[in-house]
Each structure stands twice: as C-alpha cells, then as structure tokens.
XYZ file of C-alpha atoms in Angstrom:
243
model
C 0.000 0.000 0.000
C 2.644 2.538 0.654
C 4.760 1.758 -2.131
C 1.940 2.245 -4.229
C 0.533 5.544 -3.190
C 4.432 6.822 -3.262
C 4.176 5.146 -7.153
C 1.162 6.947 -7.370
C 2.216 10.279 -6.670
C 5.655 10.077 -8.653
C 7.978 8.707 -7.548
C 9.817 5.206 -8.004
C 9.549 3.093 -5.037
C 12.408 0.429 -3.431
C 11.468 -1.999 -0.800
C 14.602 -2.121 1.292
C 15.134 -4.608 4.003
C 17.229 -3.789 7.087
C 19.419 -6.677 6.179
C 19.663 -4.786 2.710
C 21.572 -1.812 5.052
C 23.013 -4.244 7.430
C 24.953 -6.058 4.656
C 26.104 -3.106 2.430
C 24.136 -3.861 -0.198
C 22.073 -1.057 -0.599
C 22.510 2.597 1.480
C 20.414 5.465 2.229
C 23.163 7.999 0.199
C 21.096 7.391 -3.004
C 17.841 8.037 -1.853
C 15.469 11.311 -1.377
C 13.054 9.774 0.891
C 12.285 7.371 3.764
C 9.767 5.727 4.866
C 9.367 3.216 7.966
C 6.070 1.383 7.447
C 3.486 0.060 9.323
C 1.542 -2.976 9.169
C 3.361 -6.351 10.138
C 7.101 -4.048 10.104
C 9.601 -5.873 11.896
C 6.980 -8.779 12.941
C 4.516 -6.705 14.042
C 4.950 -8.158 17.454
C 4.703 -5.643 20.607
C 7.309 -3.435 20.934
C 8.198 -3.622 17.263
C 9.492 -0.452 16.838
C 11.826 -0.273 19.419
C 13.424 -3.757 18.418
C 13.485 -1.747 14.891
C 15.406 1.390 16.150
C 17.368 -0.782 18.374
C 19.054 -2.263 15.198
C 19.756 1.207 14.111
C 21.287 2.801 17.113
C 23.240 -0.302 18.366
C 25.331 -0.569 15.011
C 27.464 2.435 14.644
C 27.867 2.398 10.479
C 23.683 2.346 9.990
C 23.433 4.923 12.963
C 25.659 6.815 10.588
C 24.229 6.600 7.596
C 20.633 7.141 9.226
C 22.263 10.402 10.934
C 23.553 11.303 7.439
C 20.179 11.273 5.690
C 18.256 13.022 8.048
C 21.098 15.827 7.667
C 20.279 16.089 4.483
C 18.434 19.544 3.722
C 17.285 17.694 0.863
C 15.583 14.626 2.169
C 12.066 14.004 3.859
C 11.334 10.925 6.257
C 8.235 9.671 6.929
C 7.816 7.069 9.899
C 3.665 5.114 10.430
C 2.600 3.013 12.660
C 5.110 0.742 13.704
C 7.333 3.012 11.922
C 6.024 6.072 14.217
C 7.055 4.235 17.011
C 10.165 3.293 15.678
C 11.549 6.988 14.206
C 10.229 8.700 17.989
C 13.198 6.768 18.879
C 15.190 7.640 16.351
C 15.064 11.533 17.215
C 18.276 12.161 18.858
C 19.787 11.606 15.106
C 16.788 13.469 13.557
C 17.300 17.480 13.706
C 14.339 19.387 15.209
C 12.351 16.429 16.752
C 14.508 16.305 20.164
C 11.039 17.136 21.794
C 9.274 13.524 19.802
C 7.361 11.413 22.744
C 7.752 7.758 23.158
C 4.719 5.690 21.051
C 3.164 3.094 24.400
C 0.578 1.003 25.261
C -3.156 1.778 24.068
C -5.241 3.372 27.054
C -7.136 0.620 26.261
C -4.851 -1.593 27.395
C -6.039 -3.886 24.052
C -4.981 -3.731 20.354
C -6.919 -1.541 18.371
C -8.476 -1.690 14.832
C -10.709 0.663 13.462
C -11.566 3.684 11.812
C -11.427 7.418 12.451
C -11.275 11.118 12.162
C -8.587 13.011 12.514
C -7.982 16.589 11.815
C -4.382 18.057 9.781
C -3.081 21.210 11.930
C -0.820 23.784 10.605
C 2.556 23.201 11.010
C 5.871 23.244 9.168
C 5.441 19.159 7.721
C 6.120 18.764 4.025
C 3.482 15.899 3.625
C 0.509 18.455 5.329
C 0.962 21.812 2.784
C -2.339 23.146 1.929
C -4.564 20.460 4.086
C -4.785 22.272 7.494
C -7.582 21.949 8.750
C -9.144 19.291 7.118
C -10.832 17.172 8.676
C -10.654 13.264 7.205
C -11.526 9.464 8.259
C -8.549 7.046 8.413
C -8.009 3.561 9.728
C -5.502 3.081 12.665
C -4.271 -0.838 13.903
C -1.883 -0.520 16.359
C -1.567 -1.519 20.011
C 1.278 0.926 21.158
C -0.184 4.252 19.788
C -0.174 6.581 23.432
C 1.981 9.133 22.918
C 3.692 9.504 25.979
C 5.602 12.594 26.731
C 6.108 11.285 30.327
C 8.792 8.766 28.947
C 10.317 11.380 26.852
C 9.346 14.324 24.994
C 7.564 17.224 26.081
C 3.816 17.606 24.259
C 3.737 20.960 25.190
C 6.422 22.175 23.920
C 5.413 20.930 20.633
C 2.003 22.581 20.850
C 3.341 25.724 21.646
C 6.209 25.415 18.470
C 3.168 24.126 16.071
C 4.786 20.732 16.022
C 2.111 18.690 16.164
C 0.270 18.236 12.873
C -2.459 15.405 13.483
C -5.257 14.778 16.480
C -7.731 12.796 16.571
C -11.075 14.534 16.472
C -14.815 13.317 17.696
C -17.783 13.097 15.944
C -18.346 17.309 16.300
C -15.020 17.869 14.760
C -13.148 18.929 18.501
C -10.122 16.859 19.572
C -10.543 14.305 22.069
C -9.135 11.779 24.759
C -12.594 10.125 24.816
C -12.581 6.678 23.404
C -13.192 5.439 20.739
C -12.964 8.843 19.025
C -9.151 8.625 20.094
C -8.673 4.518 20.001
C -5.233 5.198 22.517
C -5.804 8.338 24.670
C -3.164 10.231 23.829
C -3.661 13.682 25.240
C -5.259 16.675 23.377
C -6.071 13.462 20.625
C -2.218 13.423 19.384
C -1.310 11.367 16.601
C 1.150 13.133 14.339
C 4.075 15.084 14.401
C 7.007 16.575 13.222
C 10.012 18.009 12.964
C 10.987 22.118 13.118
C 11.660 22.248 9.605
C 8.804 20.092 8.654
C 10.633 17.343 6.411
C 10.418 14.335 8.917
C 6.485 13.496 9.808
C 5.454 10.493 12.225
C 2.180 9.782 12.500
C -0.283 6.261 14.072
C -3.034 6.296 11.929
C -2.721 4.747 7.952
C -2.858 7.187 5.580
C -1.871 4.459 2.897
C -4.662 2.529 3.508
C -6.840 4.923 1.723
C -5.414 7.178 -0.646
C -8.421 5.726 -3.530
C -11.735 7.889 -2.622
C -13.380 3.953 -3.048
C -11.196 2.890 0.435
C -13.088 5.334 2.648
C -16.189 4.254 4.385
C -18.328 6.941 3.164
C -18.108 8.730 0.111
C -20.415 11.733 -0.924
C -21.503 11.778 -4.421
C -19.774 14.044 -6.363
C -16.736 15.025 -3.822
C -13.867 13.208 -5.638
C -12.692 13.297 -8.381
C -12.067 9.853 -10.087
C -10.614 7.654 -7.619
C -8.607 9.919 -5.769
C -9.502 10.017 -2.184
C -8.078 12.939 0.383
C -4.831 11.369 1.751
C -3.283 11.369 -1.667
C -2.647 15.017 -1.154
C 0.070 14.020 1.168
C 2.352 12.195 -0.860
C 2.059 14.400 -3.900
C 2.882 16.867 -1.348
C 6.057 14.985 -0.851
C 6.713 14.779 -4.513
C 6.528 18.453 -4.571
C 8.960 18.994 -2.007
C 11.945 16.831 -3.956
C 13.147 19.029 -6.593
C-alpha cells in the first residue's frame, strides 16, 4: 500500500530490508526519501518499533548513515505506525524532533483496529501543505499508539512550536481523549508530528490505507474526483517537495 501511493504520486519506489543496510548492499546515500512502514514491520509483534530502532542505534555504520540522511536539507522521512514508534526513537539523530514522545501502550490496554477522524493542523510538515484543517476518516491498527511525553518528549512544547500536525477529532469535529474517538488516549487526541523544519512526519493512523476515494467508508456523491480520495494530497505533497 505505501509503495503504491508513493508510485502513485511520482515517484519510483524500493522496498529495502534492514538486512539490505546491514549487509552493504544497498545505502540510504542514493535516496530522497524514507519511509518506515506500518503494518506487520519488523513482525509486528509488541514493541516492534523499538526492536526496529534498536538495530539502528546499536550498530554504529547504519546509525551513521541514518544520521547522514536526516542531515540532508534535501531529504524528507516519513515514519507510520510501527514506523512512528520506531523513528520517535530515532530523534536524537533526527534534527528538530529532540522534543518527539515515546509511542506506548493503548489506554485501552487492548490492540486496536478501526476507523477514524482526525484533523491536519498547521505546522511546518512537508506531507501536510495546503490540508490544514481538514478534517478526514482514516483507519488506525496498532496496540502501542499513546503518545507519551512522560517517557520522553515534552507535548507541550510541541504545541506551543506548532509541532504537532495530526489529532484525533470526535464526531463534532473537537479533539478528544474520549474513546473510541481517540482509540489510545493520547492527550489533546495526538497522533502526528514533526520536525521544526517540517521534512520528517510520524504519525499512528494509515494514511496508505486509503489514498483511492473507493477505500473510505463513506463517500459523498460528487466530492472526488475519479478515484482519488483525500490522503493522496500528502504524498504528492512529498513529490513536490523533492526538486
């Protein structure tokens, strides 16, 4: 799914392994974006995206190269789901996102699989140009989606700097902790942020999942056009951004 919405918008997709990086074969040098994925990433087992970063920040070449790209001016990074979880912990290599929380378990207390509203804020991320304050269903499926600022982090200071660029709204359009409006109870409905300069987004919820207008669960007449559906905006927002 995300290698074809990033087809979709432009650009020509590579499915690299971490054993791809571990073994030399292929590097990040080459590359103008990354993307850690959700959906069954690194087993998909709890706690998958700290194993993930783990391999990162325990070998010193791949924390190297990973420190490399990020420094990049030229570069974007987008982490989701599991791959949320596992760029938060990526942040002391990732310029402007040394204020990131740590990605725990659901209020809940249960995995959760469903779908959503969330609303885009403004902010400086590259993916959300034009789409602030739109307000759009998504699916989420994750069990470790609580952004936690009490582990790391500070949520307030990324309030306050504009930082955080996707909440999860009710069914009146105002953010919530209430479940199941917000399936983890992340404060203030958090689900998304990014970095100062806006080029490295992590977010919980799938955007992937329904970039086609014919994935979302309800569809007014007339709204789309063709089969694009809302979320496609995002990526061809990233295609925009790589020169």
């Amino acid at each position: 799914e995300m290698a074809a919405v990033f087809d979709r918008a432009g650009f020509e997709s590579v499915d690299v392994h971490m054993t791809d990086l571990l073994s030399g074969r292929i590097a990040l040098d080459g590359f103008a974006g990354l993307v850690a994925c959700g959906g069954f990433s690194y087993g998909d087992v709890l706690g998958a995206g700290s194993g993930w970063a783990k391999s990162v920040l325990y070998n010193g070449r791949l924390k190297e190269m990973f420190a490399r790209f990020f420094a990049r001016p030229d570069t974007f990074a987008l982490g989701v789901c599991n791959g949320c979880q596992m760029m938060s912990q990526l942040k002391d290599i990732i310029p402007g996102a040394e204020d990131w929380p740590a990605f725990t378990r659901n209020r809940s207390e249960q995995f959760e699989a469903r779908f959503v509203t969330v609303e885009i804020l403004p902010s400086p991320s590259i993916f959300f140009s034009g789409m602030e304050g739109s307000r759009v269903g998504i699916p989420v499926a994750h069990g470790e989606g609580f952004a936690n600022d009490s582990v790391t982090g500070s949520l307030a200071r990324l309030r306050q700097s504009g930082r955080v660029s996707v909440r999860f709204v009710d069914n009146y359009g105002r953010p919530t902790g209430r479940y199941p409006f917000n399936p983890n109870g992340s404060p203030g409905g958090v689900t998304g942020v990014t970095t100062t300069d806006g080029r490295v987004t992590i977010m919980m919820p799938h955007p992937e999942r329904v970039f086609r207008s014919i994935q979302l669960s309800y569809r007014p007449p007339g709204l789309f056009k063709g089969d694009e559906g809302p979320w496609l905006r995002m990526f061809q927002n990233a295609r925009a951004f790589v020169k």
